[in-house]
Amino acid sequence: MEPILKVENLTKVFSRQGREDFTAVKGISFDLLPGECLAIIGESGSGKTTAVNMISRLVDVTSGKITLDGRDITHLRGKELHGVYRTMQMVFQTPTESFDPRRTLGDGIGESLRNAGVSRKKTRERVETLLEKCGLPREFADRYPHQVSGGQCQRAAIARALAIEPKLLICDEATSALDVTVQKEIIDLLKSLRARQGRNLSILFICHDISLVQQFADRVLVMYHGRIVEEGTPDDVICNPKNDYTRRLIDSIL
Ligand SMILES: Nc1ncnc2c1ncn2[C@@H]1O[C@H](COP(=O)(O)OP(=O)(O)OP(=O)(O)O)[C@@H](O)[C@H]1O
Ligand SMILES: [Mg+2]
C-alpha cells in the first residue's frame, strides 16, 4: 500500500539573530499509511510542532523531503499549496485560531467549499451536515466563534478541517486546551470519524496524554531533541519502552 504521507530525512534549522543556529528537527523519517492513526509524543521543545508545521507547509523545510499522496510538496508555496490543502487539513491547539472572529462558524467551515466553486445553498447544506456529524446543532452555523465554548469551537474546527474531505488530518494538541470530559468527547468524535472513513482518512496527531494515545493511535513515534528515538505500537512503546528516555517520559506523564 502506498503511504499517504512519506517524510524523509526532514530537518529544520532556525537561524537566530546574533546567536548560533538551532536545529529543532534533525533528519526525521517516517511513513503514514492510508487509514492509519499515528501519534507523536515527546517532551516540550523536542520538535513535534516544528515537524508537523513543516509537513503542513506552514514552516519552510531546511532539508529533506515530504511526499503527500504521491506528490513532492516539500518546496511548494503560495497558490501551489491550494491543492495540497484539499488533501491535508490541520486542527490546532487553540480552536479559535481556526476561525476569523468577525465571521460566523458557518462561513469558516464552508470557506473551502465556496473556494472550490460549490454554490452558497449547497455549501450551507454541507456545513449543517458537517456540524451534525461533529455533534453540534445545525444552527451553530450562524454563531460567531466567541458565542460558543472552547470544546464546541474545537468541534467546529474539526468540521472545518473535514469540509473538503481531506485524506490526512493533522492535529497538534487539539485537545490540550480543553477539560478532561471535553477531551474525551473530541477523541470519541475522531474515533467515530475514523470508523466511518476507514482507509480514506489518516490522522497524524501530537498529544501529551498517554491514555489518549493508547486508546486512539495505531503507532507512536517518540521525539527527543529533534530526533525520533523510538517507534512502535502504543502497547510496545508505553508498556515496554526500549529506550531510557522513553521510559522516563512515560513515567513522568503517567
Ligand atoms: N521560529 C523559531 N525560531 C527559533 N526557534 C524555534 C522557533 N520555533 C520553535 N523553535 C525552537 O525549536 C524547538 C522545538 O520547538 P517545538 O515547538 O517544535 O517543540 P514541541 O515539541 O512542539 O514542544 P511543546 O510540547 O511545548 O509544544 C524549541 O527549542 C523551540 O524553542
Ligand atoms: Mg508543540
Short mmCIF file of C-alpha atoms and ligand atoms in Angstrom, two decimals:
data_model
loop_
_atom_site.label_atom_id
_atom_site.label_comp_id
_atom_site.label_asym_id
_atom_site.label_seq_id
_atom_site.Cartn_x
_atom_site.Cartn_y
_atom_site.Cartn_z
CA MET A 1 0.00 0.00 0.00
CA GLU A 2 1.35 3.46 -0.95
CA PRO A 3 1.74 5.73 2.08
CA ILE A 4 -0.45 8.82 2.14
CA LEU A 5 2.47 10.68 3.70
CA LYS A 6 6.18 9.98 3.38
CA VAL A 7 8.66 12.03 5.37
CA GLU A 8 12.34 11.57 4.53
CA ASN A 9 15.23 12.99 6.48
CA LEU A 10 13.32 16.13 7.40
CA THR A 11 15.42 18.81 9.08
CA LYS A 12 14.72 22.30 10.37
CA VAL A 13 17.43 24.76 11.29
CA PHE A 14 16.29 28.06 12.80
CA SER A 15 18.69 30.97 12.30
CA ARG A 16 18.61 33.20 15.33
CA GLN A 17 19.96 36.71 15.14
CA GLY A 18 23.22 37.12 17.00
CA ARG A 19 23.07 33.55 18.24
CA GLU A 20 24.09 30.18 16.92
CA ASP A 21 21.76 28.38 14.53
CA PHE A 22 19.43 25.94 16.26
CA THR A 23 18.42 22.60 14.75
CA ALA A 24 14.92 21.85 16.04
CA VAL A 25 14.28 18.76 13.87
CA LYS A 26 17.18 16.51 12.94
CA GLY A 27 16.58 14.26 9.96
CA ILE A 28 13.33 12.52 10.87
CA SER A 29 11.81 9.90 8.54
CA PHE A 30 8.52 8.03 8.72
CA ASP A 31 5.57 6.86 6.61
CA LEU A 32 1.86 7.14 7.31
CA LEU A 33 -0.42 4.61 5.65
CA PRO A 34 -3.97 5.18 4.42
CA GLY A 35 -6.37 4.88 7.35
CA GLU A 36 -3.58 4.82 9.89
CA CYS A 37 -3.50 6.94 13.04
CA LEU A 38 -0.01 7.92 14.12
CA ALA A 39 0.80 9.77 17.36
CA ILE A 40 3.90 11.82 18.09
CA ILE A 41 4.87 12.20 21.73
CA GLY A 42 7.89 13.83 23.37
CA GLU A 43 8.74 16.47 25.94
CA SER A 44 8.16 20.16 25.38
CA GLY A 45 10.69 21.56 22.89
CA SER A 46 11.50 18.19 21.30
CA GLY A 47 10.44 19.46 17.86
CA LYS A 48 6.94 17.99 17.44
CA THR A 49 5.18 21.17 16.34
CA THR A 50 8.09 22.20 14.11
CA ALA A 51 7.91 18.78 12.42
CA VAL A 52 4.17 18.90 11.73
CA ASN A 53 4.35 22.57 10.73
CA MET A 54 6.91 21.63 8.07
CA ILE A 55 4.65 18.79 6.89
CA SER A 56 1.66 21.14 6.67
CA ARG A 57 3.98 23.66 4.93
CA LEU A 58 3.40 26.40 7.47
CA VAL A 59 7.15 26.39 8.14
CA ASP A 60 9.81 26.11 5.42
CA VAL A 61 11.86 22.95 5.24
CA THR A 62 15.64 23.25 5.64
CA SER A 63 16.32 19.85 4.07
CA GLY A 64 14.63 16.53 3.46
CA LYS A 65 11.54 15.61 1.51
CA ILE A 66 7.77 15.44 2.10
CA THR A 67 5.61 13.37 -0.24
CA LEU A 68 1.84 13.70 0.15
CA ASP A 69 -0.34 11.25 -1.72
CA GLY A 70 2.48 10.57 -4.21
CA ARG A 71 3.35 14.24 -4.81
CA ASP A 72 6.51 16.01 -3.68
CA ILE A 73 5.23 19.04 -1.72
CA THR A 74 8.50 19.96 0.02
CA HIS A 75 9.00 23.29 -1.70
CA LEU A 76 5.53 24.30 -2.83
CA ARG A 77 4.49 27.85 -1.95
CA GLY A 78 1.52 30.21 -2.02
CA LYS A 79 -1.12 29.24 -4.55
CA GLU A 80 0.64 25.95 -5.31
CA LEU A 81 -0.41 24.86 -1.84
CA HIS A 82 -4.17 25.17 -2.50
CA GLY A 83 -4.34 21.66 -3.94
CA VAL A 84 -2.29 20.37 -1.01
CA TYR A 85 -4.87 21.64 1.47
CA ARG A 86 -7.52 19.62 -0.32
CA THR A 87 -5.60 16.52 0.72
CA MET A 88 -4.35 17.68 4.11
CA GLN A 89 -6.01 19.74 6.83
CA MET A 90 -4.93 20.88 10.27
CA VAL A 91 -6.58 21.32 13.66
CA PHE A 92 -4.66 23.44 16.16
CA GLN A 93 -4.42 23.57 19.94
CA THR A 94 -6.45 26.76 20.29
CA PRO A 95 -9.75 26.25 18.50
CA THR A 96 -10.37 29.94 17.85
CA GLU A 97 -7.19 30.07 15.73
CA SER A 98 -9.08 28.23 13.02
CA PHE A 99 -11.74 30.95 12.71
CA ASP A 100 -11.97 34.61 11.82
CA PRO A 101 -13.65 36.27 14.87
CA ARG A 102 -15.71 38.54 12.57
CA ARG A 103 -17.26 35.73 10.56
CA THR A 104 -19.72 33.03 11.54
CA LEU A 105 -18.63 29.45 12.14
CA GLY A 106 -20.69 28.50 9.09
CA ASP A 107 -18.71 30.91 6.90
CA GLY A 108 -15.45 29.46 8.25
CA ILE A 109 -16.49 25.84 7.80
CA GLY A 110 -17.84 26.48 4.30
CA GLU A 111 -14.92 28.59 3.08
CA SER A 112 -13.00 25.80 1.36
CA LEU A 113 -16.20 24.60 -0.35
CA ARG A 114 -17.05 28.09 -1.61
CA ASN A 115 -13.46 28.44 -2.87
CA ALA A 116 -13.88 25.18 -4.72
CA GLY A 117 -16.90 26.68 -6.51
CA VAL A 118 -19.70 24.97 -4.56
CA SER A 119 -22.91 27.07 -4.58
CA ARG A 120 -23.96 29.02 -1.49
CA LYS A 121 -27.02 26.80 -0.97
CA LYS A 122 -25.11 23.51 -1.32
CA THR A 123 -22.37 24.84 0.95
CA ARG A 124 -24.92 25.71 3.64
CA GLU A 125 -26.40 22.21 3.46
CA ARG A 126 -22.98 20.62 3.64
CA VAL A 127 -21.96 22.86 6.58
CA GLU A 128 -25.08 21.84 8.54
CA THR A 129 -24.41 18.16 7.88
CA LEU A 130 -20.80 18.57 9.00
CA LEU A 131 -21.90 20.33 12.19
CA GLU A 132 -24.22 17.45 12.98
CA LYS A 133 -21.54 14.91 12.20
CA CYS A 134 -19.33 16.71 14.71
CA GLY A 135 -22.06 16.72 17.35
CA LEU A 136 -23.22 20.34 17.06
CA PRO A 137 -26.68 21.71 16.29
CA ARG A 138 -27.20 22.96 12.74
CA GLU A 139 -27.96 26.47 13.91
CA PHE A 140 -24.38 26.84 15.14
CA ALA A 141 -23.60 27.79 11.53
CA ASP A 142 -24.90 31.27 12.41
CA ARG A 143 -22.91 31.71 15.59
CA TYR A 144 -19.64 33.61 15.93
CA PRO A 145 -16.56 31.99 17.50
CA HIS A 146 -16.97 33.99 20.74
CA GLN A 147 -20.54 32.69 21.11
CA VAL A 148 -19.54 29.05 21.66
CA SER A 149 -17.46 27.19 24.27
CA GLY A 150 -13.88 26.03 23.65
CA GLY A 151 -14.97 22.42 23.15
CA GLN A 152 -17.75 23.43 20.77
CA CYS A 153 -15.33 25.63 18.84
CA GLN A 154 -12.89 22.71 18.55
CA ARG A 155 -15.69 20.52 17.16
CA ALA A 156 -16.42 23.28 14.65
CA ALA A 157 -12.69 23.42 13.80
CA ILE A 158 -12.79 19.68 13.09
CA ALA A 159 -15.88 20.20 10.93
CA ARG A 160 -13.96 22.91 9.07
CA ALA A 161 -10.97 20.63 8.55
CA LEU A 162 -13.22 17.83 7.27
CA ALA A 163 -15.29 20.01 4.92
CA ILE A 164 -13.33 19.16 1.78
CA GLU A 165 -12.84 15.52 2.83
CA PRO A 166 -9.07 15.52 3.33
CA LYS A 167 -7.15 12.27 3.25
CA LEU A 168 -4.88 13.45 6.04
CA LEU A 169 -5.83 15.28 9.23
CA ILE A 170 -3.04 16.74 11.35
CA CYS A 171 -3.91 17.60 14.96
CA ASP A 172 -1.37 19.44 17.12
CA GLU A 173 -2.57 19.03 20.70
CA ALA A 174 -6.13 19.53 19.53
CA THR A 175 -7.47 18.52 22.92
CA SER A 176 -4.88 20.02 25.30
CA ALA A 177 -6.72 23.30 25.87
CA LEU A 178 -9.94 21.51 26.80
CA ASP A 179 -11.04 19.97 30.07
CA VAL A 180 -10.93 16.21 30.52
CA THR A 181 -14.55 15.39 29.68
CA VAL A 182 -14.48 17.54 26.57
CA GLN A 183 -11.15 15.95 25.54
CA LYS A 184 -12.82 12.58 25.73
CA GLU A 185 -15.71 13.82 23.57
CA ILE A 186 -13.33 15.15 20.91
CA ILE A 187 -11.39 11.88 20.87
CA ASP A 188 -14.66 9.94 20.58
CA LEU A 189 -15.57 12.18 17.66
CA LEU A 190 -12.24 11.49 15.94
CA LYS A 191 -12.69 7.78 16.62
CA SER A 192 -16.13 7.70 15.05
CA LEU A 193 -14.86 9.65 12.03
CA ARG A 194 -12.10 7.10 11.57
CA ALA A 195 -14.52 4.23 11.85
CA ARG A 196 -16.73 5.86 9.20
CA GLN A 197 -13.97 6.90 6.81
CA GLY A 198 -11.75 3.80 7.02
CA ARG A 199 -8.82 3.99 4.61
CA ASN A 200 -9.95 7.40 3.38
CA LEU A 201 -8.78 9.26 6.47
CA SER A 202 -5.33 9.11 8.06
CA ILE A 203 -4.54 11.05 11.21
CA LEU A 204 -1.23 12.41 12.48
CA PHE A 205 -1.57 13.75 15.99
CA ILE A 206 0.58 15.25 18.66
CA CYS A 207 -0.65 14.52 22.14
CA HIS A 208 0.64 14.83 25.69
CA ASP A 209 -1.89 12.43 27.12
CA ILE A 210 -0.63 8.87 27.11
CA SER A 211 -4.03 7.36 27.83
CA LEU A 212 -5.47 9.11 24.76
CA VAL A 213 -2.56 7.85 22.67
CA GLN A 214 -3.17 4.34 23.96
CA GLN A 215 -6.87 4.50 23.11
CA PHE A 216 -6.51 6.04 19.74
CA ALA A 217 -3.18 5.54 17.93
CA ASP A 218 -2.12 2.57 15.80
CA ARG A 219 1.51 3.60 16.09
CA VAL A 220 3.57 6.02 18.18
CA LEU A 221 6.73 7.98 17.44
CA VAL A 222 8.76 9.34 20.35
CA MET A 223 10.77 12.52 19.67
CA TYR A 224 13.69 13.66 21.77
CA HIS A 225 15.87 16.68 20.95
CA GLY A 226 14.68 16.76 17.34
CA ARG A 227 15.11 13.06 16.63
CA ILE A 228 12.78 10.08 16.54
CA VAL A 229 14.18 7.86 19.27
CA GLU A 230 11.51 5.18 19.37
CA GLU A 231 8.67 3.86 17.28
CA GLY A 232 6.10 1.12 17.81
CA THR A 233 2.56 0.26 18.77
CA PRO A 234 1.23 2.15 21.83
CA ASP A 235 1.49 -1.03 23.88
CA ASP A 236 5.12 -1.60 22.86
CA VAL A 237 6.18 1.97 23.45
CA ILE A 238 4.21 2.60 26.62
CA CYS A 239 4.40 -0.75 28.37
CA ASN A 240 7.73 -1.92 27.06
CA PRO A 241 9.90 1.05 26.09
CA LYS A 242 13.29 0.12 24.62
CA ASN A 243 14.89 3.41 25.33
CA ASP A 244 15.72 5.04 28.70
CA TYR A 245 14.43 8.39 27.55
CA THR A 246 11.05 6.93 26.59
CA ARG A 247 10.81 5.17 29.95
CA ARG A 248 11.46 8.43 31.81
CA LEU A 249 8.99 10.28 29.59
CA ILE A 250 6.25 7.70 30.17
CA ASP A 251 6.97 7.63 33.92
CA SER A 252 6.79 11.41 34.09
CA ILE A 253 3.48 11.59 32.24
CA LEU A 254 1.73 8.68 33.91
N1 LIG B 1 10.59 30.23 14.95
C1 LIG B 1 11.51 29.71 15.77
N2 LIG B 1 12.73 30.26 15.90
C2 LIG B 1 13.66 29.72 16.71
N3 LIG B 1 13.49 28.60 17.43
C3 LIG B 1 12.28 28.00 17.34
C4 LIG B 1 11.22 28.51 16.52
N4 LIG B 1 10.14 27.70 16.64
C5 LIG B 1 10.50 26.73 17.50
N5 LIG B 1 11.77 26.90 17.93
C6 LIG B 1 12.52 26.05 18.86
O1 LIG B 1 12.51 24.73 18.35
C7 LIG B 1 12.40 23.79 19.41
C8 LIG B 1 11.22 22.85 19.14
O2 LIG B 1 10.02 23.58 19.27
P1 LIG B 1 8.60 22.91 19.02
O3 LIG B 1 7.58 23.97 19.14
O4 LIG B 1 8.68 22.15 17.75
O5 LIG B 1 8.51 21.91 20.25
P2 LIG B 1 7.31 20.95 20.70
O6 LIG B 1 7.88 19.58 20.78
O7 LIG B 1 6.13 21.17 19.85
O8 LIG B 1 7.04 21.48 22.19
P3 LIG B 1 5.64 21.63 23.00
O9 LIG B 1 5.34 20.25 23.52
O10 LIG B 1 5.99 22.58 24.10
O11 LIG B 1 4.60 22.17 22.08
C9 LIG B 1 12.24 24.59 20.69
O12 LIG B 1 13.51 24.67 21.34
C10 LIG B 1 11.81 25.95 20.20
O13 LIG B 1 12.25 26.97 21.06
MG MG B 2 4.16 21.93 20.20
#
